[in-house]
Short mmCIF file of C-alpha atoms and ligand atoms in Angstrom, two decimals:
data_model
loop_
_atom_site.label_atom_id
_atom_site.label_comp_id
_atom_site.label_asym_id
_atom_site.label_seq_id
_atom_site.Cartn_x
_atom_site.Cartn_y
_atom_site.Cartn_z
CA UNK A 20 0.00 0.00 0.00
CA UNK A 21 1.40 2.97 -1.04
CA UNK A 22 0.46 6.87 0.23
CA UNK A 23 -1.23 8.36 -2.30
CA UNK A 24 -3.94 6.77 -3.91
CA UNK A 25 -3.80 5.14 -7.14
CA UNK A 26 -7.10 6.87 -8.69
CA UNK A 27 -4.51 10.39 -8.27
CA UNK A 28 -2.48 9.20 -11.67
CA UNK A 29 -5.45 9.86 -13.69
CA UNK A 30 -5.97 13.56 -12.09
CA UNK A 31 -4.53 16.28 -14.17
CA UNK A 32 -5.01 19.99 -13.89
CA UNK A 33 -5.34 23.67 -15.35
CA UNK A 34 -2.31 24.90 -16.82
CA UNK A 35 -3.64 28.78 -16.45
CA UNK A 36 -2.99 28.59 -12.75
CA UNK A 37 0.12 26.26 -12.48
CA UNK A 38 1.63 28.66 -14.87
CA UNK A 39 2.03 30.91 -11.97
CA UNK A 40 5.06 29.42 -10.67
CA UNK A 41 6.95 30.39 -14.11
CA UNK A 42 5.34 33.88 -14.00
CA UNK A 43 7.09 34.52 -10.21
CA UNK A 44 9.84 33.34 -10.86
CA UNK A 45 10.20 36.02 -13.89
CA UNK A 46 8.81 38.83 -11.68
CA UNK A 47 11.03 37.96 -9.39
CA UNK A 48 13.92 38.15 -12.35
CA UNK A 49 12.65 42.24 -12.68
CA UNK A 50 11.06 40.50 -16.05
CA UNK A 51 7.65 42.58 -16.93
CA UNK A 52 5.17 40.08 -17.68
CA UNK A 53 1.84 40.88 -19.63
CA UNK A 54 -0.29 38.37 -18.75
CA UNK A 55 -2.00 36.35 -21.84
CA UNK A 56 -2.63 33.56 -19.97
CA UNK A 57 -5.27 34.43 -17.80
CA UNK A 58 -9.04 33.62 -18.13
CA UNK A 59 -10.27 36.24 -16.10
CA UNK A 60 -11.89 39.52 -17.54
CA UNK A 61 -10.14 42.35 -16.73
CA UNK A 62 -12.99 44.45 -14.78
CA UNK A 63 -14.07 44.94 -11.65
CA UNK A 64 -17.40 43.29 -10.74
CA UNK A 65 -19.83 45.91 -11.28
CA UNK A 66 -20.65 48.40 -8.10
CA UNK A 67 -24.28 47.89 -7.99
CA UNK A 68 -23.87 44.11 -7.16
CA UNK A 69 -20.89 44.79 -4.96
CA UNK A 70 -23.21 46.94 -2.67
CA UNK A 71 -26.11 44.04 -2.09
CA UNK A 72 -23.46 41.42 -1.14
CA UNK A 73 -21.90 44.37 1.58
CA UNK A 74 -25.50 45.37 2.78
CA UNK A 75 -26.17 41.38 3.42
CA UNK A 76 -22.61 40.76 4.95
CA UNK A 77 -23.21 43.68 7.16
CA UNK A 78 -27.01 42.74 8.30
CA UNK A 79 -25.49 39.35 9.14
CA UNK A 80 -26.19 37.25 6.60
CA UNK A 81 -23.33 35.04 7.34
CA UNK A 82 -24.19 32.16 8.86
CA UNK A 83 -24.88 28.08 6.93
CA UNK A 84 -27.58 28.38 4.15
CA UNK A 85 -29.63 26.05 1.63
CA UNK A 86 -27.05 23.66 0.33
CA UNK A 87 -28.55 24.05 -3.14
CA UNK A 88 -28.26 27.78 -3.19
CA UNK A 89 -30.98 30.21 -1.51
CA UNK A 90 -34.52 30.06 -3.13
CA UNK A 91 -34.60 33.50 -4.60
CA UNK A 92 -31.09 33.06 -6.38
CA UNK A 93 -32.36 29.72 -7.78
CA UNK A 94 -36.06 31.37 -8.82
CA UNK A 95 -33.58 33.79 -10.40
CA UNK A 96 -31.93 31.39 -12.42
CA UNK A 97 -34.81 29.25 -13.39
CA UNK A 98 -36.18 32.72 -14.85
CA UNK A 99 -33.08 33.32 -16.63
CA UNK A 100 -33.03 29.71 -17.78
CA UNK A 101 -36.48 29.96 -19.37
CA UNK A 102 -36.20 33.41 -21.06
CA UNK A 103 -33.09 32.76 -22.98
CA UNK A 104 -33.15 28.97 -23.83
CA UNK A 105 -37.22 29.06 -23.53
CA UNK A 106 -37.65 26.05 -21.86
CA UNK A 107 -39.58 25.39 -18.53
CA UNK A 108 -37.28 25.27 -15.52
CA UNK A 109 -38.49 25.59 -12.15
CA UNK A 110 -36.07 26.21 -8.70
CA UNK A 111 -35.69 22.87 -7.68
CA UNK A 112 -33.76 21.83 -10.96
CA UNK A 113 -31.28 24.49 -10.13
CA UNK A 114 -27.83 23.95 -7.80
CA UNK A 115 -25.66 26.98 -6.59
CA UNK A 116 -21.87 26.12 -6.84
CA UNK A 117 -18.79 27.57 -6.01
CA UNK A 118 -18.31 28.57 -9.55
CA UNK A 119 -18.98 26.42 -12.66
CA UNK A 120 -15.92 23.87 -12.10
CA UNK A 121 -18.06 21.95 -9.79
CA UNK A 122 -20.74 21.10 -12.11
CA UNK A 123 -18.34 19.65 -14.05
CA UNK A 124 -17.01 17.30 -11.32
CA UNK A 125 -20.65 16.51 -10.07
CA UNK A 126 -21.58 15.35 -13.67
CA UNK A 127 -18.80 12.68 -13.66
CA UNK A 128 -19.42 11.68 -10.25
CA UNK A 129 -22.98 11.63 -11.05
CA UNK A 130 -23.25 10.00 -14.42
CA UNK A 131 -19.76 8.44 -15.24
CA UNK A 132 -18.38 4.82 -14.56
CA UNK A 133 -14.68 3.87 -15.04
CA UNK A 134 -14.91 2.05 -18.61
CA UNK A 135 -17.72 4.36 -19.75
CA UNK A 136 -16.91 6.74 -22.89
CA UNK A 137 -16.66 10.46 -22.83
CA UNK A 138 -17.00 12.71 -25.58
CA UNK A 139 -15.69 16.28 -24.90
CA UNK A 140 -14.12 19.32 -26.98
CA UNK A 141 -10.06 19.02 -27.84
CA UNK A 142 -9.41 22.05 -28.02
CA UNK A 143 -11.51 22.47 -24.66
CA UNK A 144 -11.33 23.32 -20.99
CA UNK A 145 -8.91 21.17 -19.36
CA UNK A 146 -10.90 20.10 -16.52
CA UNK A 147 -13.21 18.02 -18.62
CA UNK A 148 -10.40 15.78 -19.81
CA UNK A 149 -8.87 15.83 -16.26
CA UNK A 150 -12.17 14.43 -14.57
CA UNK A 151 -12.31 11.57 -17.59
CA UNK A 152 -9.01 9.91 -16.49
CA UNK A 153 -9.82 10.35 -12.54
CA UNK A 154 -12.84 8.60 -12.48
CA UNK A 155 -11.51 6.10 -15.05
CA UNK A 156 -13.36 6.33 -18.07
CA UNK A 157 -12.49 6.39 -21.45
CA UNK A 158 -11.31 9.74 -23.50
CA UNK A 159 -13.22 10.41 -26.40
CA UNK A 160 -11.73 13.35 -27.45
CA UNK A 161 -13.81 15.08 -30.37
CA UNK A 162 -11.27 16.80 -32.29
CA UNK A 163 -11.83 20.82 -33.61
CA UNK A 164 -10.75 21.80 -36.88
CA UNK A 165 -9.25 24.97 -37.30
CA UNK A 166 -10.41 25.32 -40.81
CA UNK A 167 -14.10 25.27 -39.80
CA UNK A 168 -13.66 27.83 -37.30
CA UNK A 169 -13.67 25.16 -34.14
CA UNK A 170 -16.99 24.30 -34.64
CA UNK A 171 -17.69 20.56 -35.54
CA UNK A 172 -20.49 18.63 -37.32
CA UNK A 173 -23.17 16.63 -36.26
CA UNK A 174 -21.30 14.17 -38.48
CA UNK A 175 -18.34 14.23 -36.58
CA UNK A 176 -19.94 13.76 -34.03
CA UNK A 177 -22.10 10.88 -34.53
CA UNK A 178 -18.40 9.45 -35.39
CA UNK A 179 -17.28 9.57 -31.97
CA UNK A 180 -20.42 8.15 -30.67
CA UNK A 181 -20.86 4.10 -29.07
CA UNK A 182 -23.15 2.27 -27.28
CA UNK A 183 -20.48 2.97 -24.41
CA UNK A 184 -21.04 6.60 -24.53
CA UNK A 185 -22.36 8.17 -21.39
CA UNK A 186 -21.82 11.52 -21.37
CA UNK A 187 -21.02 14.28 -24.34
CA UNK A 188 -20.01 17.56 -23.38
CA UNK A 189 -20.02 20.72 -25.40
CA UNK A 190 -18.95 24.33 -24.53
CA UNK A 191 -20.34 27.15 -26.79
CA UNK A 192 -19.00 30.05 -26.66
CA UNK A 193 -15.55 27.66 -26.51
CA UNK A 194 -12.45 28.57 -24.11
CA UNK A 195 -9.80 27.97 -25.78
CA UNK A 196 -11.03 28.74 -29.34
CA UNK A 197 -13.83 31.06 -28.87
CA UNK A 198 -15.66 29.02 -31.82
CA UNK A 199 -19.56 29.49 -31.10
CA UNK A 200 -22.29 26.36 -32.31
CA UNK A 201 -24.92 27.88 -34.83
CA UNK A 202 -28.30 27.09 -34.54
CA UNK A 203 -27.76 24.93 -37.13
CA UNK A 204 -24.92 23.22 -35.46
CA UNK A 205 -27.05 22.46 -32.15
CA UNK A 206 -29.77 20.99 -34.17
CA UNK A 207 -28.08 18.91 -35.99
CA UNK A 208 -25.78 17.83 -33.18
CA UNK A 209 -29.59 17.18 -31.02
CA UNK A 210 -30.46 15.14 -34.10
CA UNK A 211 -27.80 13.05 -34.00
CA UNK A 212 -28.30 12.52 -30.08
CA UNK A 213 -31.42 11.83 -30.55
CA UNK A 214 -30.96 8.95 -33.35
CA UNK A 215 -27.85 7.45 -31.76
CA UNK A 216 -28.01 7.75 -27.70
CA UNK A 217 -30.24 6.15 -25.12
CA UNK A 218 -32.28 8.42 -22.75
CA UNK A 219 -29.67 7.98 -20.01
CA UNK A 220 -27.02 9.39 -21.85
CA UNK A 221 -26.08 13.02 -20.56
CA UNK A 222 -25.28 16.00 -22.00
CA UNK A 223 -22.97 18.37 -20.40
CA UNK A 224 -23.70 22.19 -21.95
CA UNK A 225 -20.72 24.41 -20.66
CA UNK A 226 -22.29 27.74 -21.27
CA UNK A 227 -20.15 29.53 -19.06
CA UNK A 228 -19.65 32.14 -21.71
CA UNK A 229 -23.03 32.75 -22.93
CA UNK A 230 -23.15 36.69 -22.18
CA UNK A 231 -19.87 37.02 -24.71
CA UNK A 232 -20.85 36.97 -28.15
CA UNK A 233 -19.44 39.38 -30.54
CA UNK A 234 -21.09 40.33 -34.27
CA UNK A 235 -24.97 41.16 -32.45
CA UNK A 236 -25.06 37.12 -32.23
CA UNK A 237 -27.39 35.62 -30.07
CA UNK A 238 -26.32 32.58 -27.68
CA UNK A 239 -27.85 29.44 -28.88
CA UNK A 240 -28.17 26.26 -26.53
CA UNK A 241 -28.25 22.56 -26.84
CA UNK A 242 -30.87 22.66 -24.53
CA UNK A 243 -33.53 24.35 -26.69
CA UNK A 244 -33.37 21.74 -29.31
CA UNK A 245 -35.99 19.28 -28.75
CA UNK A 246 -35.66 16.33 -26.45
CA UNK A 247 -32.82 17.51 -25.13
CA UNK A 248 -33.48 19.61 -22.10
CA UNK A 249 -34.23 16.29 -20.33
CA UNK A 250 -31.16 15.07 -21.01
CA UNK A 251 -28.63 18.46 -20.46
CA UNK A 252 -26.92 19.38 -17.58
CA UNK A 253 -26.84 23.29 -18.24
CA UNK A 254 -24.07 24.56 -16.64
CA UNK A 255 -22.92 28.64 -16.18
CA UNK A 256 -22.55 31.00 -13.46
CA UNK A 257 -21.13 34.59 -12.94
CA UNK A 258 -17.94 34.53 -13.38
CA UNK A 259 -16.95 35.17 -17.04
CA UNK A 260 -19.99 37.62 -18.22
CA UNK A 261 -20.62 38.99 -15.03
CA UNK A 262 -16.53 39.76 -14.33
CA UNK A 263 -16.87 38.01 -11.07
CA UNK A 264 -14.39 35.12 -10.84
CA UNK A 265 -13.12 35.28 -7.40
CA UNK A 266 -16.88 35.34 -6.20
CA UNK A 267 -17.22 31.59 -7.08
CA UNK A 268 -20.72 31.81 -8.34
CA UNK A 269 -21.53 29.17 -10.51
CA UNK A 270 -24.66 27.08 -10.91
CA UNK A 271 -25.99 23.73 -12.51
CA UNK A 272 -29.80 23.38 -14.49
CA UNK A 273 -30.84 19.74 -14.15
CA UNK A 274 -32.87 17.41 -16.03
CA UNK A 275 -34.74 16.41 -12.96
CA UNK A 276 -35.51 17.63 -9.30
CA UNK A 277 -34.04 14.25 -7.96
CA UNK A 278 -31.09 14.84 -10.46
CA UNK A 279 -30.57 18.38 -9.03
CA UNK A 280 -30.76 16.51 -5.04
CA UNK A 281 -27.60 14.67 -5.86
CA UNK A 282 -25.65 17.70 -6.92
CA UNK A 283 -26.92 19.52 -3.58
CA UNK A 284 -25.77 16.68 -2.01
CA UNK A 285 -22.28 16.36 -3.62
CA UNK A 286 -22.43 20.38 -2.21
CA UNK A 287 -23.24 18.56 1.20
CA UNK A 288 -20.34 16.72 1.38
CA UNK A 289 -17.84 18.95 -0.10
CA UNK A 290 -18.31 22.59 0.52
CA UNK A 291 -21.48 22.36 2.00
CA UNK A 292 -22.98 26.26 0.66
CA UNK A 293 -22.14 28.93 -1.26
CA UNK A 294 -21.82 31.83 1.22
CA UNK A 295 -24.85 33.56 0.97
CA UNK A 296 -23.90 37.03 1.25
CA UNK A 297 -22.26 36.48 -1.97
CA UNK A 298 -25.09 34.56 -3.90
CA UNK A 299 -27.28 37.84 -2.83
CA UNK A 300 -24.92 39.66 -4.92
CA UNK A 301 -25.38 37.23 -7.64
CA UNK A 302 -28.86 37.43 -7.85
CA UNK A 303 -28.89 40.72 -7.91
CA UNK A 304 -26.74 40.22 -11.40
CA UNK A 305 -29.86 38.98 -12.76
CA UNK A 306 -32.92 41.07 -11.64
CA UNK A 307 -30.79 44.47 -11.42
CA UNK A 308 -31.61 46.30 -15.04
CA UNK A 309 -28.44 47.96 -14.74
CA UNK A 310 -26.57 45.05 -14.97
CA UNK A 311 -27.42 44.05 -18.90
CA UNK A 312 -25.58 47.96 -19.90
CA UNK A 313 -22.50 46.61 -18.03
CA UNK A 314 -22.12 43.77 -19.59
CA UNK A 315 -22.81 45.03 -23.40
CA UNK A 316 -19.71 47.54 -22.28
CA UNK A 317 -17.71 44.59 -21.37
CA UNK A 318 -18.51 42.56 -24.00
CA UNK A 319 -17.67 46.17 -26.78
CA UNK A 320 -14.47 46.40 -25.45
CA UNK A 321 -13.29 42.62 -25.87
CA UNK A 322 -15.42 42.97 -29.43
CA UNK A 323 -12.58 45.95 -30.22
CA UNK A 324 -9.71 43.86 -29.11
CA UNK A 325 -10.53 40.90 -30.72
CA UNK A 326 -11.00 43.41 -33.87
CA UNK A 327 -7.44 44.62 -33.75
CA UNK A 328 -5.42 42.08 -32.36
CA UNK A 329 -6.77 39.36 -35.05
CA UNK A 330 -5.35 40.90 -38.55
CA UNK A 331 -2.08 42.03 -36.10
CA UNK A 332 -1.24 38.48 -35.61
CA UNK A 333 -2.13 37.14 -39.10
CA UNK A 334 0.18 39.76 -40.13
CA UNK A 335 3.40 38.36 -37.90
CA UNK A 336 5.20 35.28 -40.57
CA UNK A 337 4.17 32.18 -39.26
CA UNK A 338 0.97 32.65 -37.98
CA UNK A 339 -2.19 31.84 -38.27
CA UNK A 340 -5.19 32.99 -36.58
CA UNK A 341 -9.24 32.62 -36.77
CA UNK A 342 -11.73 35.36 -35.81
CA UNK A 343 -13.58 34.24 -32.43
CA UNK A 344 -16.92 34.87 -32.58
CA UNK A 345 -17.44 34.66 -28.56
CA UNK A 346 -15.57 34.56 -25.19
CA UNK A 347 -12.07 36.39 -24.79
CA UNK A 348 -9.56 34.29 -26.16
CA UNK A 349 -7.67 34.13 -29.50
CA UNK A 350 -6.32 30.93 -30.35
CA UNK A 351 -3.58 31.41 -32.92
CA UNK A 352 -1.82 28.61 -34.88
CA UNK A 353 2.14 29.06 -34.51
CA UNK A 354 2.87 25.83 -36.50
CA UNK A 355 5.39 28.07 -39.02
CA UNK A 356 6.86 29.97 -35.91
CA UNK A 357 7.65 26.46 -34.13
CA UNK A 358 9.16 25.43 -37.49
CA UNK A 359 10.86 28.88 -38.28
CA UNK A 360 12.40 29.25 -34.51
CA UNK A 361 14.00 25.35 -34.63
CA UNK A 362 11.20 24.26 -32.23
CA UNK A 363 10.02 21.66 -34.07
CA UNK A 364 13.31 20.44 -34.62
CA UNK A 365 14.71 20.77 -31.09
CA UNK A 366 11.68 18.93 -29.53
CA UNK A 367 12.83 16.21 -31.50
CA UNK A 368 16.05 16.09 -30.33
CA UNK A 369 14.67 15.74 -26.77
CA UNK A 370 15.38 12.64 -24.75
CA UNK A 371 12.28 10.54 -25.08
CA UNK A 372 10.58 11.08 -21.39
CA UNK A 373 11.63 15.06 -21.75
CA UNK A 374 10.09 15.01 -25.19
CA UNK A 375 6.80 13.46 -24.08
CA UNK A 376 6.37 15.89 -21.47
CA UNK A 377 7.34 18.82 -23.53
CA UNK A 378 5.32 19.95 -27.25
CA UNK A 379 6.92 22.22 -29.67
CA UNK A 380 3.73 24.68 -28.45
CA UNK A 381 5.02 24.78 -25.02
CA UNK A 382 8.47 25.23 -25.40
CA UNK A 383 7.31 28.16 -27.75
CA UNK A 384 5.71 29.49 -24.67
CA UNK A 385 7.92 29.32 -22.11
CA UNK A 386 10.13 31.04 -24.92
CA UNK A 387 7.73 34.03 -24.90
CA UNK A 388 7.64 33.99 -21.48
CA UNK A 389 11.15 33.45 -19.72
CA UNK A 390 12.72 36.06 -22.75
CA UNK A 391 10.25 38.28 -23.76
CA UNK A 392 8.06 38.64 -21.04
CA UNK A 393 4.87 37.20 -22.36
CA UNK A 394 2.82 34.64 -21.09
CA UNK A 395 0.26 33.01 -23.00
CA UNK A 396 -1.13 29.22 -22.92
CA UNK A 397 -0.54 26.19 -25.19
CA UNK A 398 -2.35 23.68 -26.95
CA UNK A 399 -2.02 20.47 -24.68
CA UNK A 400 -2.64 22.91 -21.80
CA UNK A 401 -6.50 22.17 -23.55
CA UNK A 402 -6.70 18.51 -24.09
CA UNK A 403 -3.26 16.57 -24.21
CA UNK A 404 -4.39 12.96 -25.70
CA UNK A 405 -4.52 13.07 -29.82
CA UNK A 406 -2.93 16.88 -29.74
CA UNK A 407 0.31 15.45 -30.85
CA UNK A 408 1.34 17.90 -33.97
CA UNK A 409 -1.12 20.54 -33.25
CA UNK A 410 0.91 23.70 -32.36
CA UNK A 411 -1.15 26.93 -31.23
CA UNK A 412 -1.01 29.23 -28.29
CA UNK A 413 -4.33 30.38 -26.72
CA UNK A 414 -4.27 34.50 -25.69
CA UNK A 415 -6.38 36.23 -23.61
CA UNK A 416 -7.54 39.21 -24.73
CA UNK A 417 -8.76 40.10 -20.97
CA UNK A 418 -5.61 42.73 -20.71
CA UNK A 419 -6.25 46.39 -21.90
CA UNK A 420 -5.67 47.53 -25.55
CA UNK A 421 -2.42 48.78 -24.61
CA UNK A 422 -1.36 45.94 -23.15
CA UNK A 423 -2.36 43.63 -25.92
CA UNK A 424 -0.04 45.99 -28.60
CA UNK A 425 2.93 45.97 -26.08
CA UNK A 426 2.82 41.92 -26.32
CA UNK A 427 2.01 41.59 -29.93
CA UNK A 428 4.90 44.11 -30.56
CA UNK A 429 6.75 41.77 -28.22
CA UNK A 430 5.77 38.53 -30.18
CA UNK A 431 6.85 40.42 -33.43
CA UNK A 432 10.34 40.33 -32.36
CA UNK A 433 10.17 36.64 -30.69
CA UNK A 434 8.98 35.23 -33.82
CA UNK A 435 12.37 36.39 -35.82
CA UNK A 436 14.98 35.54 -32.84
CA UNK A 437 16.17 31.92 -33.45
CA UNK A 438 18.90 32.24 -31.55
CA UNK A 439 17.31 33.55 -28.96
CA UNK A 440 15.46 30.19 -28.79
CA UNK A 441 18.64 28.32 -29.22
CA UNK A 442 20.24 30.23 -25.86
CA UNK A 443 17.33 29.81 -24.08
CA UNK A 444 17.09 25.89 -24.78
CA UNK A 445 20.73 25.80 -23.27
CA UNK A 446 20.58 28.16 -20.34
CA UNK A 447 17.24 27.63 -18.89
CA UNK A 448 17.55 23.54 -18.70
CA UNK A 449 13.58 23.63 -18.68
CA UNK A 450 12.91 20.45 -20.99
N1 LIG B 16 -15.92 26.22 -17.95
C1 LIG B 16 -15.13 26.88 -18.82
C2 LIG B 16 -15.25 26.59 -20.26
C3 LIG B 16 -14.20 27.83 -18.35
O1 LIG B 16 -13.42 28.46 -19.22
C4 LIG B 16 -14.10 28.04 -16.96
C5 LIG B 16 -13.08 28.98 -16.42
O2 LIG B 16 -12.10 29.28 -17.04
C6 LIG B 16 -14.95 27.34 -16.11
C7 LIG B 16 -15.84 26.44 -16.63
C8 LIG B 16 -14.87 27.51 -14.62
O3 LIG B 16 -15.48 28.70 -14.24
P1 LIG B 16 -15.44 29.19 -12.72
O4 LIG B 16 -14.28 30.07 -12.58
O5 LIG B 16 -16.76 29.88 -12.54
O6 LIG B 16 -15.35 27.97 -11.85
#
């Protein structure tokens, strides 16, 4: 018997916050570091919601609350819930979470068996394929294409499909990509469900990003197609288009009231509420008029960045990059940088555990980071397992305009300095 237990191989992580190690160690070098790598808007949660949460915290709302989130929050959410997918949803379908990670690890504690297959986004949130191999179930990872803007088809779906599928998860708007699913998209992709899967199979909808849509589009869910909000856990929360990540508001929309009792009691035994001073806040995100103008300013001013910082990388040599149509990333392809600067060449010469660990992608980023002061996120860091010889760097564009011209300016001259690379590879001893 060993100390640590065996199910811990399978657990793996989010780069975006173990990066932070590499990032302190170049403040502490005096190194400037614009930070690329973050997933967390760049605003202030706005005042008006700020105030409820202090007036509640100061009255004493303090104490233990409803494990599954207080009433009016949940009311809140169903409400939200049925006027923008416009399906019934009612409270007790609804579970507050500490953000919307949690939904993700209640769905495979819920739903998944070791041996059971998983189909999830690759490009996607790393999380997802972290909770497949810690609960021991197979990977199914459903490959993006670049050249179709990150969206996939209901075809290519239905080819990832078995009669060992349990759970599919999608995530529209998509972190890393920032590809959105058309109407179209969702009901063809409900079609296939429909055709191929039996009742019991799940659907995860990561819609985390649903309030970030550039171009005046509309956010389109899975679970407005027919026959599928019985089947879709609906997962968002405030973080991302409310600019409240370190609130850890995030919330779960069930298929069933019993389904929704074992998420509040996965809350039960694990962090047992939400505080509730905070979820007062939250629902005040929702019924306060004044929040919708603060997020349409949010959203304008990533819509702006996105505009300019898109043609300024397709104009660097060697890159490649798609226009998101939601969230706040950019998700460039470097392939021609990695084989301009060596990379692709000095991965290979890599002894073969260093090389397994490392990707051309990576060692590209910790380039752009340990030398040029810019930190940014690569492709395994969204999906390791068939990502071999897929080289792109995910950027957010959560930093101010400024910012985002300093690093781009910054990337210019990283993209022409081979030796650079080469004196990097030997001093750092990184790989
Ligand atoms: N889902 C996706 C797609 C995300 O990008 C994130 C955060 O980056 C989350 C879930 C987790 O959100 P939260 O910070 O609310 O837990």
């Amino acid at each position: 018997m060993g100390l640590l237990a065996k199910r811990l191989e399978g657990l793996g992580t989010e780069n975006a916050f173990k990066l932070g190690d590499d990032i302190q160690r170049c403040l502490d070098r005096g190194i400037d570091v614009i930070k690329f790598n973050l997933g967390a808007p760049d605003f202030r949660s706005a005042p008006h919601l700020n105030r409820v949460a202090i007036e509640h915290l100061e009255a004493g709302n303090s104490g233990y609350c409803d494990p599954a989130g207080i009433l009016p929050l949940r009311e809140a959410i169903a409400h939200h819930v049925e006027t923008t997918r416009g399906i019934e949803m009612t409270a007790d379908r609804i579970v507050v979470t500490p953000g919307a990670k949690p939904p993700i690890s209640y769905t495979f504690q819920t739903y998944v068996d070791p041996g059971d297959e998983v189909v999830y986004p690759s490009p996607g949130f790393p999380i997802y394929e972290s909770w497949v191999t810690f609960v021991g179930a197979t990977p199914v990872p459903l490959q993006l294409s670049e050249d179709r803007g990150f969206a996939f088809s209901a075809d290519d779906l239905a080819a990832c499909l078995t009669e060992r599928t349990k759970l599919i998860i999608l995530c529209s708007p998509s972190n890393p990509t920032g590809g959105v699913l058309s109407r179209d998209d969702l009901a063809g992709i409900a079609g296939v469900i429909r055709e191929r899967c039996s009742p019991d199979v799940r659907i995860y909808a990561d819609e985390i990003y649903e309030h970030i849509l550039f171009d005046g589009e509309k956010h389109h869910s899975i679970a407005s197609e027919p026959g599928m909000a019985e089947r879709t856990i609906l997962a968002s929360g405030h973080s991302k288009g409310f600019a409240m990540t370190g609130w850890r508001l995030g919330w779960a929309a069930l298929p069933s009231p019993e389904e929704a009792a074992i998420f509040k009691q996965l809350n039960i035994n694990i962090v047992s509420c939400v505080p509730p001073f905070l979820q007062e806040g939250g629902r005040a995100a929702y019924e306060d008029p004044a929040t919708a103008a603060t997020v349409a300013d949010m959203v304008s001013q990533f819509e702006k960045r996105r505009d300019w910082v898109v043609p300024a990388l397709n104009a660097l040599e060697g890159v490649r990059c798609q226009m998101p149509k939601g969230a706040f990333y950019v998700f460039p392809n470097v392939s021609g940088v990695c084989e301009r600067l060596g990379i692709v060449e000095a991965h290979s010469r890599l002894p073969g555990a260093s090389r397994a660990r490392a990707t051309p992608a990576g060692m590209l980023q910790m380039f752009l980071l340990y030398r040029y002061g810019v930190a940014t996120m690569d492709r395994a860091s969204f999906g390791r397992i068939g990502s071999e010889g897929q080289h792109f760097l995910r950027l957010s564009i959560a930093n101010s305009m400024d910012d985002i011209q300093r690093g781009v300016a910054r990337l210019e001259t990283a993209f022409d300095d081979a030796a650079g690379f080469e004196a990097f590879l030997a001093e750092e001893g990184l790989f």
